[in-house]
CSV table of C-alpha atoms in Angstrom, one decimal:
chain,number,residue,atom,x,y,z
I,1,MET,CA,2.6,-7.2,-19.8
I,2,GLN,CA,2.6,-4.0,-21.8
I,3,LEU,CA,0.9,-1.1,-20.0
I,4,ASP,CA,-0.8,1.9,-21.6
I,5,PRO,CA,1.5,4.9,-21.4
I,6,VAL,CA,-1.1,6.9,-19.4
I,7,VAL,CA,-1.4,4.0,-16.9
I,8,GLN,CA,2.4,3.6,-16.7
I,9,LYS,CA,2.7,7.3,-15.9
I,10,SER,CA,0.1,7.0,-13.2
I,11,ILE,CA,1.9,4.0,-11.7
I,12,ASP,CA,5.2,5.8,-11.7
I,13,LEU,CA,3.8,8.8,-9.8
I,14,PRO,CA,6.9,10.7,-8.4
I,15,LYS,CA,7.4,11.0,-4.7
I,16,PRO,CA,6.3,14.4,-3.5
I,17,ALA,CA,9.1,16.9,-3.3
I,18,TYR,CA,7.8,18.0,0.1
I,19,ASP,CA,7.9,16.3,3.5
I,20,GLN,CA,4.8,14.5,4.8
I,21,ALA,CA,2.5,16.7,6.9
I,22,VAL,CA,2.0,16.0,10.6
I,23,LEU,CA,-1.3,17.3,11.9
I,24,PRO,CA,-1.0,19.5,15.0
I,25,PRO,CA,-3.0,18.4,18.1
I,26,ASP,CA,-5.6,21.2,17.4
I,27,ILE,CA,-6.1,21.9,13.7
I,28,THR,CA,-8.5,24.7,14.5
I,29,GLU,CA,-5.4,26.8,15.4
I,30,LEU,CA,-4.2,26.6,11.8
I,31,SER,CA,-4.9,29.6,9.5
I,32,SER,CA,-7.0,29.0,6.4
I,33,GLU,CA,-3.8,29.2,4.3
I,34,GLN,CA,-2.1,26.6,6.5
I,35,LEU,CA,-5.1,24.4,6.4
I,36,ALA,CA,-5.2,24.6,2.6
I,37,GLU,CA,-1.5,23.8,2.4
I,38,MET,CA,-2.0,20.8,4.8
I,39,PHE,CA,-4.8,19.5,2.6
I,40,THR,CA,-2.6,19.8,-0.5
I,41,ILE,CA,0.3,18.0,1.2
I,42,LEU,CA,-1.8,15.2,2.6
I,43,THR,CA,-3.5,14.7,-0.8
I,44,GLY,CA,-0.2,14.6,-2.7
I,45,TRP,CA,1.2,12.0,-0.3
I,46,ALA,CA,-2.0,9.9,-0.4
I,47,ASP,CA,-1.8,9.9,-4.2
I,48,TYR,CA,1.8,8.7,-4.0
I,49,MET,CA,1.0,6.1,-1.4
I,50,ALA,CA,-1.9,4.8,-3.5
I,51,SER,CA,0.4,4.3,-6.5
I,52,GLN,CA,3.0,2.6,-4.3
I,53,LEU,CA,0.2,0.3,-2.9
I,54,VAL,CA,-0.8,-0.8,-6.3
I,55,GLN,CA,2.8,-1.7,-7.2
I,56,ALA,CA,3.1,-3.5,-3.9
I,57,GLN,CA,-0.1,-5.5,-4.5
I,58,LEU,CA,1.2,-6.5,-8.0
I,59,ALA,CA,4.6,-7.5,-6.6
I,60,GLU,CA,2.9,-9.5,-3.9
I,61,ARG,CA,0.7,-11.3,-6.4
I,62,ASP,CA,3.6,-12.1,-8.6
I,63,CYS,CA,5.5,-13.6,-5.7
I,64,LEU,CA,2.5,-15.7,-4.6
I,65,ARG,CA,2.1,-16.9,-8.2
I,66,LYS,CA,5.8,-18.0,-8.4
I,67,ALA,CA,5.6,-19.7,-5.0
I,68,GLU,CA,2.5,-21.6,-5.9
I,69,PHE,CA,3.9,-22.6,-9.3
I,70,ALA,CA,7.1,-23.9,-7.7
I,71,GLU,CA,5.0,-25.8,-5.1
I,72,SER,CA,2.9,-27.4,-7.9
I,73,LYS,CA,6.0,-28.4,-9.9
I,74,ALA,CA,7.5,-30.0,-6.8
I,75,LEU,CA,4.3,-31.8,-6.0
I,76,VAL,CA,4.2,-33.3,-9.5
I,77,ARG,CA,7.8,-34.2,-9.4
I,78,LEU,CA,7.6,-35.9,-6.0
I,79,THR,CA,4.3,-37.8,-6.6
I,80,THR,CA,5.3,-39.0,-10.1
I,81,GLY,CA,6.9,-42.4,-9.6
I,82,ALA,CA,6.8,-42.1,-5.8
I,83,PRO,CA,7.3,-45.4,-4.0
I,84,LYS,CA,4.1,-47.1,-3.0
I,85,GLY,CA,3.1,-46.1,0.5
I,86,THR,CA,4.6,-42.6,0.3
I,87,THR,CA,2.1,-40.4,2.2
I,88,VAL,CA,0.8,-37.0,1.1
I,89,THR,CA,2.0,-35.7,4.5
I,90,LEU,CA,5.6,-36.7,3.7
I,91,ILE,CA,5.4,-35.2,0.2
I,92,LYS,CA,4.0,-31.9,1.6
I,93,ALA,CA,6.8,-31.9,4.2
I,94,GLN,CA,9.4,-32.4,1.5
I,95,ILE,CA,7.9,-29.5,-0.4
I,96,ASP,CA,7.7,-27.3,2.7
I,97,THR,CA,11.4,-27.8,3.5
I,98,ASN,CA,12.6,-27.4,-0.1
I,99,PRO,CA,15.0,-24.4,0.0
I,100,GLU,CA,13.7,-23.0,-3.2
I,101,ILE,CA,10.1,-23.1,-1.9
I,102,VAL,CA,11.2,-21.7,1.5
I,103,ASP,CA,12.9,-18.8,-0.3
I,104,LEU,CA,9.9,-18.1,-2.5
I,105,ARG,CA,7.6,-18.1,0.4
I,106,ASP,CA,9.9,-15.8,2.4
I,107,LYS,CA,9.9,-13.3,-0.6
I,108,TYR,CA,6.1,-13.5,-0.7
I,109,GLU,CA,5.9,-12.8,3.1
I,110,GLU,CA,8.1,-9.7,2.6
I,111,LYS,CA,5.9,-8.4,-0.2
I,112,TYR,CA,2.8,-9.1,1.9
I,113,ALA,CA,4.2,-7.2,4.9
I,114,TYR,CA,5.2,-4.3,2.8
I,115,ARG,CA,1.8,-4.1,1.2
I,116,LYS,CA,0.1,-4.2,4.6
I,117,ILE,CA,2.3,-1.4,5.9
I,118,LEU,CA,1.5,0.7,2.8
I,119,GLU,CA,-2.3,0.0,3.3
I,120,MET,CA,-2.0,1.2,6.9
I,121,MET,CA,-0.1,4.4,5.9
I,122,LEU,CA,-2.6,5.2,3.2
I,123,ASN,CA,-5.5,4.6,5.6
I,124,ASN,CA,-3.9,7.0,8.1
I,125,GLN,CA,-3.3,9.6,5.4
I,126,GLU,CA,-6.9,9.3,4.3
I,127,ARG,CA,-8.2,9.8,7.8
I,128,ASP,CA,-6.0,12.9,8.2
I,129,ILE,CA,-7.4,14.2,4.9
I,130,THR,CA,-11.0,13.6,6.1
I,131,LEU,CA,-10.2,15.5,9.3
I,132,VAL,CA,-8.8,18.5,7.4
I,133,SER,CA,-11.7,18.4,5.0
I,134,ARG,CA,-14.2,18.5,7.8
I,135,GLU,CA,-12.4,21.6,9.3
I,136,ILE,CA,-12.4,23.3,5.9
I,137,SER,CA,-16.2,22.6,5.6
I,138,ARG,CA,-16.8,23.8,9.1
I,139,ARG,CA,-15.0,27.0,8.4
I,140,SER,CA,-16.8,27.6,5.1
I,141,GLN,CA,-20.1,27.3,6.9
I,142,THR,CA,-19.1,29.6,9.7
I,143,MET,CA,-19.5,33.2,8.6
I,144,GLY,CA,-18.4,35.0,11.7
I,145,ARG,CA,-14.7,34.0,11.6
I,146,ARG,CA,-12.0,36.6,10.9
I,147,ASP,CA,-10.2,34.4,8.4
I,148,SER,CA,-12.4,33.3,5.6
I,149,PHE,CA,-11.5,30.2,3.7
I,150,ILE,CA,-11.1,30.5,0.0
I,151,LEU,CA,-10.9,27.5,-2.3
């Protein structure tokens, strides 16, 4: 599949050059500058994680497709000319224990697990962004603070 150069560039989003941000227990103690920096870092990592998630989803789908295709080929091979009385349960067991099928399913499970971990990490990142965003909004609505927030 040929991707549009703009799409390809978005998929190949580089990993941020800075470490992931860890929110302090009380973000109200951060200065406005620190809060803005935190927001930028969190957003950069969320963008990167989202691009990684898309790639993981595509890899997972590809593995699933390959496993299902191999299973279908095996089913056709094992049912074509099978002796009379061969049960579907036996054929499915033969497919389930086929080393190629087992390997393809294992690869799929690895891709699935990786995708689930990325989803969790992105969801956590987005919750942190929401928290920081709320603090930015709260500060911008509060006029009596010493440090004003400038966007």
